[in-house]
């Protein structure tokens, strides 16, 4: 199951939340889904690789307004001088969707434990012809030093320009992929080398998230018999 189920979808509604929050039916659902993909594609293409960690999209049901939250390790690059870059991005998104766009830029506190940024960093190194083993080992070392409980990185493809594709994995610590309360950050990134595309999968285990005790149960516990 660990290889077949997406770690985020596996934990939705338990410890994870959707990255796109809105509701629609029928043809409207298809249109909004295509619009979400276009928004994410525009945000990614407007910035250098390794900058954007995650994009959250939320729609208000009453008004034609879309809230876009950009998680990044370099907020200064996204915002630009006096907000010029983020204002231009907002105008481009409004021209794309014909809707009012609200853009929030949020800083990733610890980039070394963010799966998406780790995968993009490894992809950039592979494209610069750096050894995949070296890139993976450095990423694992930095993540564990930054406080991760465990990390696993898998690279697959024509590694090192070999004629036959293969898969190599670096792992340290524990990565409980079947435990629902385990907070696992996952990313799947592709790096385009001169030989072929290299697939990079990253799992980062950050600890357990225990379910909150309901207020009713707490009230009952304090009621004397």
Backbone as a ProteinNet text record, in pm:
[ID]
protein_1_A
[PRIMARY]
XXXXXXXXXXXXXXXXXXXXXXXXXXXXXXXXXXXXXXXXXXXXXXXXXXXXXXXXXXXXXXXXXXXXXXXXXXXXXXXXXXXXXXXXXXXXXXXXXXXXXXXXXXXXXXXXXXXXXXXXXXXXXXXXXXXXXXXXXXXXXXXXXXXXXXXXXXXXXXXXXXXXXXXXXXXXXXXXXXXXXXXXXXXXXXXXXXXXXXXXXXXXXXXXXXXXXXXXXXXXXXXXX
[TERTIARY]
82.7	0	86.4	198.9	283	330.5	342	388	273.1	150.5	37.9	-47.7	-48	-134.6	-52.5	-104.3	-35.9	-39.8	73.3	75.5	-16	-36.3	-126.1	-271.8	-310.4	-448.2	-483.9	-385.7	-407.7	-446.9	-403.1	-424.8	-521.8	-587	-682.2	-798.1	-833.3	-942.4	-902.4	-778.9	-731.7	-629.2	-515.2	-417.6	-378	-423.1	-388.6	-514	-494	-603.7	-580.1	-688	-678.3	-596.9	-523.4	-449.1	-534.4	-653.5	-750.5	-883.6	-939.4	-1059.8	-1173.6	-1260.3	-1380.1	-1471.4	-1595	-1692	-1763.6	-1782.2	-1854.7	-1907.2	-2001.7	-2062.6	-2071.5	-2071.9	-2093.8	-1984.3	-2025.5	-1929.7	-1848.8	-1908.4	-1836.9	-1714.8	-1725.9	-1612.1	-1495.3	-1526.1	-1419.5	-1352.4	-1431.9	-1376	-1287	-1332.8	-1252.8	-1126.5	-1134.9	-1016.1	-910.9	-954.6	-861.1	-803.2	-884.5	-836.9	-732	-752.9	-653.4	-519.8	-525.3	-401.6	-330.8	-408	-347.9	-284.2	-349.2	-293.3	-161.5	-159.4	-36.6	74.5	39.6	139.4	197.1	111.9	160.5	251.5	214.1	296.8	433.5	435.9	563	651.7	592.3	671.8	719.8	650.4	688.8	809.5	851.8	962.7	1062.7	1182.8	1290.3	1259.7	1309.3	1291.4	1357.3	1294.2	1347.2	1300.8	1206.2	1156.3	1022.4	930.2	794	785	738.3	721.5	580.9	480.3	341.4	251.3	142.9	44.1	-93.1	-156.2	-290.7	-390.9	-504.6	-608.1	-739	-801.3	-929.3	-1024.3	-1148.2	-1248.3	-1362.7	-1407.2	-1523	-1648.9	-1744.4	-1861.9	-1949.7	-1959.2	-2050.9	-1991.8	-1871.4	-1810	-1715.2	-1689.2	-1592.8	-1452.7	-1405.4	-1275.8	-1197.6	-1069.7	-982.5	-866	-841.7	-729.6	-619.2	-500.4	-385.5	-277.4	-239.6	-133.7	-10.2	99.9	224.6	322	360.4	459.4	597	690.5	822.2	929.6	1050.8	1165.2	1231	1191.4	1249.6	1137.7	1073.1	961.5	1002.7	1126.5	1172.6	1175.5	1207.2	1210	1069.4	973.8	835.7	773.8	799.4	738.1	803	934.9	1004.7	1022.6	1088.7	1113.8	983.5	948.3	825.4	700.3	706.7	590.4	563.7	662.9	640.2	613.5	690.2	676.4	542.5	500.6	374.5	256	267.4	159.7	146.6	259.1	255.1	197.7	233.7	179.3	28.2	-19.4	-164.1	-235.5	-176.6	-238.1	-243	-136	-134	-239.8	-256.9	-357.7	-499.1	-520	-652.1	-683.7	-581.6	-603.4	-631.8	-572.3	-593	-731.4	-779.7	-904.3	-1024.9	-1000.6	-1109.2	-1181.2	-1106.1	-1160.4	-1067	-1119	-1036.9	-947.7	-817.6	-719.8	-656.7	-648.9	-579.2	-460.3	-339.8	-217.2	-153.1	-125.4	-51.8	78.1	186.7	317.7	356.8	373.4	407.1	546.1	624.4	761.8	765.9	839.7	863.5	971.5	936.6	1027.9	1154.7	1139.8	1254.8	1261.3	1329.4	1333.5	1400.4	1491.8	1564.1	1476.3	1356.4	1265	1139	1138.1	1025	1050.7	964.5	988	996.7	909.5	908.4	1038.1	1084.5	1208.8	1328.7	1326.7	1435.7	1440.6	1323.4	1319	1363.5	1319.6	1360.6	1510.5	1565.3	1709.5	1789.8	1744.8	1814.4	1802.4	1684	1664.3	1758.3	1774.4	1865	2009.4	2048.2	2184.9	2207.7	2108.5	2122.2	2132.6	2058.2	2065.4	2201.1	2271.1	2406.7	2513.1	2469	2557.6	2631.7	2571.1	2627.5	2581.6	2664.8	2633.1	2505.3	2418.9	2292.2	2315.6	2417.2	2445.8	2487	2571.3	2616.6	2499.7	2414.9	2300.4	2204.3	2179.6	2087.1	2144	2271.4	2332.3	2333.8	2364.2	2366	2226.3	2124.2	1986.6	1943.1	1978.3	1943.9	2012.9	2139.6	2216	2158.6	2124.5	2070.4	1933.2	1849.3	1715.2	1721.9	1807.2	1818.9	1878.2	1971.2	2031.2	1929.5	1833.4	1732.9	1618.8	1617.5	1517	1417	1434.3	1342.5	1361.9	1251.1	1259.1	1304.9	1284.7	1326.7	1306.2	1381	1370	1407.2	1338	1369	1362.1	1464.2	1471.4	1496.6	1418.8	1433.1	1451.5	1556.5	1580.9	1572.7	1500	1485.1	1499.9	1561.3	1585.1	1724.8	1773.3	1909.1	2009.6	2032.3	2120.9	2264.6	2329.4	2467.3	2485.1	2379.2	2388.3	2395.3	2357.1	2361.8	2262.3	2293.4	2204.9	2074.2	2078.3	1958.1	1912	1782.7	1728.6	1730.5	1749.9	1749.6	1697.4	1684.5	1632.5	1727	1756.4	1841.3	1773.2	1791.4	1722.3	1820	1802.9	1877.1	1775.1	1800.3	1704.9	1777.8	1722.4	1776	1661.5	1667.7	1559.8	1441.5	1324	1204.2	1106.5	1041.5	941.1	818.7	729.2	612	503.4	507.7	415.5	273.3	253	119.2	49.2	118.3	61.1	-10.9	-141.5	-220.6	-183.9	-144.1	-111.3	30.6	105.8	241.7	237.7	303	309.2	420.7	382.7	479.9	458.3	563	560.6	616.1	542.7	579.6	584.7	678.3	687.5	740.7	691.7	736.4	781.4	911.2	970.2	1043.4	1048.4	1121.4	1235.3	1351.4	1466	1500.9	1514	1542.3	1692	1755.9	1898.6	1920.5	2045.1	2075.5	2042.7	2032.3	2004.3	1854.9	1788.1	1644.8	1591.9	1464.4	1407.1	1437.7	1470.5	1497.3	1384.2	1317.5	1211.3	1266.9	1222.3	1271.4	1151.4	1149.5	1044.8	1107.4	1040.7	1093.9	985.4	1018.4	932.1	1006.7	944.4	1005	909.7	955.5	874.8	909.1	806.5	827.6	773.7	724.1	669.2	523.1	460.4	320.2	230.7	112.3	8.9	-105	-121	-225.2	-357.6	-468.2	-600.1	-635.1	-700.8	-740.1	-857.3	-852.6	-960.5	-1082.1	-1198.3	-1318	-1356.6	-1418.7	-1457	-1559.5	-1645.6	-1745.8	-1680.4	-1579.8	-1509.5	-1436.5	-1380.7	-1312.6	-1410.7	-1529.7	-1630.7	-1677.4	-1695.5	-1740	-1635.4	-1507.8	-1401.1	-1399	-1445	-1440.3	-1570	-1673.6	-1799.3	-1787.3	-1815	-1803.7	-1923.6	-1906.7	-2018.8	-2120
-120.7	0	126.2	121.3	239.1	288.1	198.5	239.7	276.8	247.4	268	388.4	428.3	534.9	661.4	774.2	902	937.7	970	998	1112.3	1211.1	1320.9	1276.3	1211.9	1164.8	1060	981.6	878	937.5	1063	1125.1	1242.9	1265.7	1376.1	1355.4	1462.4	1455.2	1400.2	1354.1	1299	1393.6	1412	1509.7	1607.6	1583.4	1669.8	1738.3	1852.3	1926.8	1938.9	1966.4	1980.6	2104.4	2096.6	2211.4	2301	2256.8	2339.1	2323.4	2435.1	2429	2504.3	2430.2	2484.9	2368.6	2399.6	2296.6	2337.3	2239.9	2263.4	2130	2136.7	2016.7	2029.3	1914	1910.3	1978	2054.7	2120.7	2226.5	2287.9	2390.8	2332	2207.1	2142.2	2127.4	2083.9	2067.1	2200.4	2306.8	2437.8	2490.2	2475	2523.6	2441	2310.7	2226.1	2266	2290	2335.4	2472	2556.6	2688.3	2675.7	2583.6	2558.8	2516	2423.3	2376.1	2489.7	2578.1	2691.5	2789	2810.8	2901.2	2846.3	2718.1	2658	2661.1	2635.6	2635.6	2775.8	2877.9	3014.8	3056.4	3019.3	3054.6	2986.8	2859.4	2787.5	2846.2	2879.1	2930.7	3073.2	3147.2	3285.8	3297	3184.9	3189.4	3078.7	3096.7	3000.1	2868.8	2755.7	2626.1	2627.6	2558	2554	2668.9	2749.8	2864.8	2836.6	2774.8	2752.3	2615.2	2612.4	2486.4	2431	2517.3	2471.6	2588.5	2560.5	2662.1	2614.1	2693	2662.3	2756.5	2700.9	2778.8	2763.6	2875.9	2875.6	2972	2928.1	3009.6	3041.8	3167.6	3208.4	3173.7	3104.9	3059.1	3172.3	3284	3391.2	3480	3531.7	3625.8	3553.6	3618.8	3565.1	3609.1	3548.9	3584.3	3458.1	3460.2	3344.8	3386.4	3309.2	3334.4	3234	3284.7	3201.5	3223	3116.1	3122.1	3050.9	3123.3	3070.1	3047.1	2922.4	2888.1	2883.1	2958	2967.3	2985	2943.5	2963.6	3099.2	3167.6	3297.4	3399	3446	3539.3	3671.5	3713.2	3838.2	3831.3	3713.5	3696.3	3701.6	3642.3	3640.5	3780	3850.9	3982.6	4087	4082.1	4180.4	4312.9	4405.7	4536.7	4616	4655.1	4730.1	4657.4	4523.7	4445.1	4442	4478.3	4485.9	4348.1	4248	4115	4051.1	4061.4	3998.5	4073.1	4203.7	4278.6	4237.2	4217.5	4172.6	4031.7	3945.5	3810.2	3814.1	3901.2	3912.3	3958.4	4054.1	4102.1	3991.3	3911.6	3801	3696.4	3668.9	3571.3	3623.6	3752.1	3809.6	3808.9	3833.4	3827.6	3684.5	3588.1	3447.1	3398.4	3438.5	3383.9	3477	3606.8	3706.7	3714.2	3695.2	3701.8	3783.8	3825.9	3899.7	3802.7	3828.7	3738.3	3805.1	3731.1	3776.2	3683.2	3738.9	3659.4	3681.5	3572.2	3575.1	3497.5	3554.4	3489.2	3448.1	3317.1	3263.2	3200.9	3226.9	3175.8	3035.6	2946.9	2813.5	2825	2787.1	2807.7	2723.8	2598.4	2508.9	2444.4	2505.9	2452.2	2315	2284.3	2157.2	2037.8	2060.1	1949.7	1956	2039.2	2047.9	1956.7	1857.4	1755.4	1814.5	1910	1969.3	2044.5	2123.4	2197.9	2105.1	1996.7	1898.7	1833.9	1792.3	1729.4	1823.6	1949.6	2046	2073.1	2077.2	2099.4	1984.4	1861.1	1745.9	1747.1	1783.2	1788.7	1890.4	2007.1	2108.6	2059.6	1987.1	1934.6	1828.6	1742.6	1640.8	1705.1	1813.7	1882.5	1948.6	1979.6	2035.8	1925.6	1801.3	1685.1	1653.1	1684.8	1643.5	1501.3	1422.3	1283.1	1273.3	1180.7	1163.8	1113.6	1030.5	980.8	1094.4	1181.8	1295	1387.5	1416.3	1505.5	1445	1315	1249.8	1245.8	1212.6	1205.2	1341	1447.2	1580.2	1622.2	1589.6	1624.6	1549.6	1422.2	1342.7	1398.3	1432.1	1484	1617.1	1706.3	1836.7	1821.9	1732.1	1713.9	1660.2	1560.8	1505	1607.2	1687.7	1790.4	1899.9	1921.5	2026.1	1982.3	1854.9	1810.4	1710.3	1658.9	1557.2	1426	1353.4	1223.4	1113.3	1135.5	1036.8	1092.2	1038.7	1083.9	969.6	962.1	863.6	931.8	914.5	974.9	863.6	861	761.5	832.6	797.4	848.4	731.8	751.4	644.7	702.3	622.9	665.1	624.6	687.5	658.1	736.2	685.5	752.8	746.9	861.3	867.5	841.4	848.3	823.5	676.8	587.1	443.2	407.5	300	256.6	200.9	140.5	79.8	161.3	189.4	264.9	179.7	245.3	175.6	270.6	216.1	294.3	282	394.8	395.7	475.8	430.5	490.5	520.3	635.9	672.9	692.9	632.7	640.9	652.1	735	748.7	780.3	724.8	743.2	654.1	686.4	606.6	684.4	612	670.9	578.8	592.4	503.9	545.7	489	531.5	480.5	380.3	325.2	383.1	464.4	519.9	650.2	654.3	770.7	894.8	877.1	993.7	1045.1	977	1019.8	1138	1245.4	1364.9	1346.1	1302.8	1275.6	1374.5	1448.1	1540.4	1465.5	1471.7	1393.2	1483.3	1453	1526.7	1435.1	1457.2	1383.1	1485.6	1488.2	1590	1520.4	1585.3	1533.1	1627.9	1569.2	1646.9	1608.8	1707.1	1681.4	1690.3	1575.3	1570	1548.3	1546	1526.7	1384.9	1291.6	1152.6	1123.4	1166.1	1139.3	1213.9	1195.4	1250.3	1158.3	1217.6	1143.8	1172.3	1068.8	1084.9	1085.6	1180.6	1196.1	1196.9	1103.7	1098.3	1120.8	1203.9	1239.9	1221.4	1147	1132.7	1191.7	1282.3	1341.3	1319.9	1249.3	1221.9	1324.6	1400.3	1509.6	1481.1	1361.1	1328.3	1290.5	1266.8	1226.1	1344	1345.4	1442.7	1366.5	1380.9	1308.8	1381.2	1308.2	1372.6	1452.2	1565.6	1650.3	1587.9	1603.3	1550.9	1642.3	1584.4	1664.3	1733.9	1850.5	1928.3	1853.9	1774.7	1701.2	1600.8	1531.2	1433.6	1501.4	1619.1	1690.4	1735.3	1780.8	1825.1	1707.9	1591.8	1475.7	1434.2	1449.6	1406.9	1491.1	1618.7	1705.2	1705.8	1639.1	1632.4	1527.7	1564.8	1471.4	1376.3	1252.3	1155.8	1185
0	0	0	64.4	73.2	-61.1	-159.3	-291.5	-383.6	-346.4	-436.9	-399.6	-274	-226.6	-204.5	-254.3	-234.5	-85.8	-25.1	119.2	161.3	73.9	109.1	102.8	-8.8	-21.7	81.7	125.3	225	359.6	387.4	518.4	513.8	399.1	388.9	486.3	555.8	651.4	786.2	799.9	927.2	989.4	920.9	967.4	856.8	733.6	620.8	567.7	503.3	443.5	293.5	219	74	38.4	-72.4	-122	-210.9	-244.6	-316.1	-243.5	-195.4	-112.5	-180.9	-246.1	-308.9	-346.6	-382.5	-417.8	-546	-635.2	-759.6	-810.2	-902	-959.1	-1110.5	-1176.6	-1320.2	-1399.6	-1501.1	-1590.4	-1517.1	-1414.6	-1338.7	-1269	-1222.6	-1156.3	-1253.4	-1376.1	-1476.1	-1507.6	-1520.9	-1553	-1440.2	-1316.7	-1203.9	-1183.7	-1211	-1199	-1302.2	-1426.6	-1529.6	-1494.4	-1432.6	-1391.1	-1281	-1187.2	-1081.3	-1141.4	-1237.8	-1301	-1373.1	-1439.7	-1509.6	-1411.5	-1295.9	-1193.7	-1140.2	-1106.8	-1054.9	-1159.8	-1285.5	-1392.4	-1411.7	-1405.6	-1423	-1308	-1184.8	-1068.8	-1077.9	-1119.1	-1129.8	-1239.3	-1355	-1467.3	-1442.9	-1355.2	-1329.5	-1237.1	-1177.3	-1082.5	-1113.8	-1063.5	-1087.2	-1016.9	-1072.2	-1004	-866.9	-771.7	-636.9	-549.3	-600.2	-523.8	-458.6	-533.6	-486.8	-420.4	-296	-224.9	-242.1	-236	-240.9	-276.1	-347.7	-383.8	-336.2	-250.2	-201.5	-268.6	-308	-376.2	-300.1	-270.7	-200.2	-269.7	-290	-359.2	-264.3	-269.4	-191	-269.3	-209	-283.7	-333.6	-258.4	-296.1	-405.7	-383.3	-477	-572.5	-686.2	-783.4	-740.3	-633.1	-577.9	-547.4	-579.7	-559.2	-470.3	-366	-276.3	-307.5	-338.6	-373.4	-268.3	-199.1	-98.7	-153.1	-159.9	-214.5	-99.6	-78.5	23.3	-43.9	8.7	-53.3	52.5	17.4	105.2	79.8	-29.1	-64.6	-88.1	19.4	0.5	-63.8	-40.6	-101.4	-253.1	-307.1	-452.4	-510.1	-439.8	-487.9	-480.1	-369.5	-350.5	-440.9	-451.6	-533.3	-461.6	-531	-471.6	-462.8	-340.9	-312.2	-362.8	-366.3	-406.2	-555	-636.5	-781.2	-841.9	-799.2	-858.5	-824.2	-697.1	-657.7	-718.9	-738.7	-805.1	-951	-1017.2	-1156.4	-1166.4	-1070	-1068.2	-1049.6	-960.8	-938.9	-1065.6	-1136.8	-1261.1	-1366.2	-1374.5	-1471.1	-1436.9	-1308.8	-1267.3	-1292.3	-1270	-1296.3	-1445.6	-1529.3	-1673.8	-1718.8	-1650.8	-1686	-1647.8	-1529.8	-1476.1	-1489.7	-1518.7	-1522.1	-1386.9	-1280.4	-1145.9	-1058.3	-944.8	-850.3	-774	-775.5	-715.4	-593.8	-484.7	-363.8	-341	-343.6	-333.2	-196.9	-127.4	-0.3	-18.5	29.5	22.8	163.9	185	316.8	311.5	413.9	418.4	479	415.5	469	576.2	697.6	810.2	798	754.2	747.1	608.6	512.3	376.3	367.1	460.5	453.4	486.5	542.2	571.3	484.7	382.6	291.2	172.4	151.9	50.6	-89.7	-121	-254.4	-283.1	-187.3	-207.7	-214.9	-137.1	-143.8	-281.7	-332.5	-464.5	-574.4	-569	-671.1	-665.2	-543.4	-528.9	-590.4	-565.7	-623.6	-775.7	-827.3	-972.2	-1036.6	-973.9	-1028	-1027.7	-923.7	-917.9	-1025.3	-1047.6	-1152.2	-1290.2	-1311.8	-1440.7	-1460.9	-1350.7	-1360.2	-1359	-1379.7	-1393.3	-1263.9	-1149.3	-1020.7	-991.5	-928	-898.3	-815.1	-855.1	-782.9	-640.6	-621.7	-487.1	-394.6	-445.3	-364.9	-330.4	-428.6	-405.6	-304.4	-313.9	-221.8	-80.1	-66.6	65.5	134.1	58.9	118.3	163.2	82.6	119.2	244.4	254	372.6	496.3	482.2	596.5	645.6	551.7	591.3	657	604.4	660.7	803.4	826.7	960.8	1057.5	1008.4	1092.9	1125.7	1035.7	1055	1146	1186.8	1282.8	1231	1110	1058.4	1133.5	1157.7	1225.4	1130.2	1001.1	902.1	762.7	666.9	528.1	435.4	322.9	219.9	83.5	4	-129.5	-230.3	-337.2	-443.5	-575.8	-647.5	-782.4	-880.2	-989.6	-1088	-1228	-1314.9	-1452.4	-1496.1	-1600.3	-1650.2	-1564.9	-1445.3	-1351.3	-1400.2	-1400.7	-1445.6	-1593.2	-1669.8	-1813.4	-1850	-1761	-1790	-1900.9	-1972.8	-2080.7	-2028.5	-1910.8	-1853.8	-1732.1	-1728.8	-1616.2	-1489.8	-1377.6	-1249.8	-1142.5	-1023	-910.6	-793	-729.5	-610.3	-500.6	-376.4	-262.4	-150.6	-88.8	31.3	143.2	257.7	368.1	500.9	587.6	723	817.9	936.9	1032.4	998.6	1052.2	1029.3	941.6	852.1	763.1	764.1	861.8	871.4	771.8	652.2	546.4	567.1	651	671.2	793.9	872.6	994.8	962.7	986.7	948.6	1029	1154.9	1237.2	1210.4	1126	1095	997.5	1034.8	950.7	847.9	728.6	622.7	509	475.8	362.6	241.9	130	11.6	-110.7	-201.4	-327.5	-435.9	-557.1	-675.3	-778.6	-807.9	-895	-1008.7	-1124.4	-1239.1	-1274.3	-1303.7	-1349.3	-1491.7	-1579.5	-1721	-1745.4	-1768.8	-1797.2	-1947.2	-1988.7	-2130.5	-2176.9	-2081.9	-2118.8	-2118.2	-2013.6	-2002.3	-1881	-1852.9	-1731	-1613.1	-1500.2	-1377.4	-1278.8	-1232.8	-1134.6	-993.4	-914	-776.9	-683.4	-587.8	-487.1	-349.9	-270.5	-138.9	-34.2	71.3	189.3	308.8	381.5	501.1	617.6	719.7	838.7	945.1	990.5	1084.7	1224.1	1246.7	1377.9	1366.9	1481	1484	1520.1	1459.6	1492.7	1558	1688	1761.1	1746.6	1734.4	1720.7	1844.8	1822.7	1934.5	2010.1	2141.2	2224.1	2210.5	2185.1	2167.5	2298.8	2283.3	2400.5	2486.8	2421.5	2497.3	2590.7	2539.1	2622.1	2737.3	2709.5	2815.8	2923.1	2879.3	2976.8	3063.1	3003.1	3079.3	3180.9	3144.2	3233.6	3362.3	3351	3467.2	3547.2	3497.7	3571.8	3681.8	3802	3912.6	3912.3	3948.4	3947.8	4058
[MASK]
+++++++++++++++++++++++++++++++++++++++++++++++++++++++++++++++++++++++++++++++++++++++++++++++++++++++++++++++++++++++++++++++++++++++++++++++++++++++++++++++++++++++++++++++++++++++++++++++++++++++++++++++++++++++++++++++++

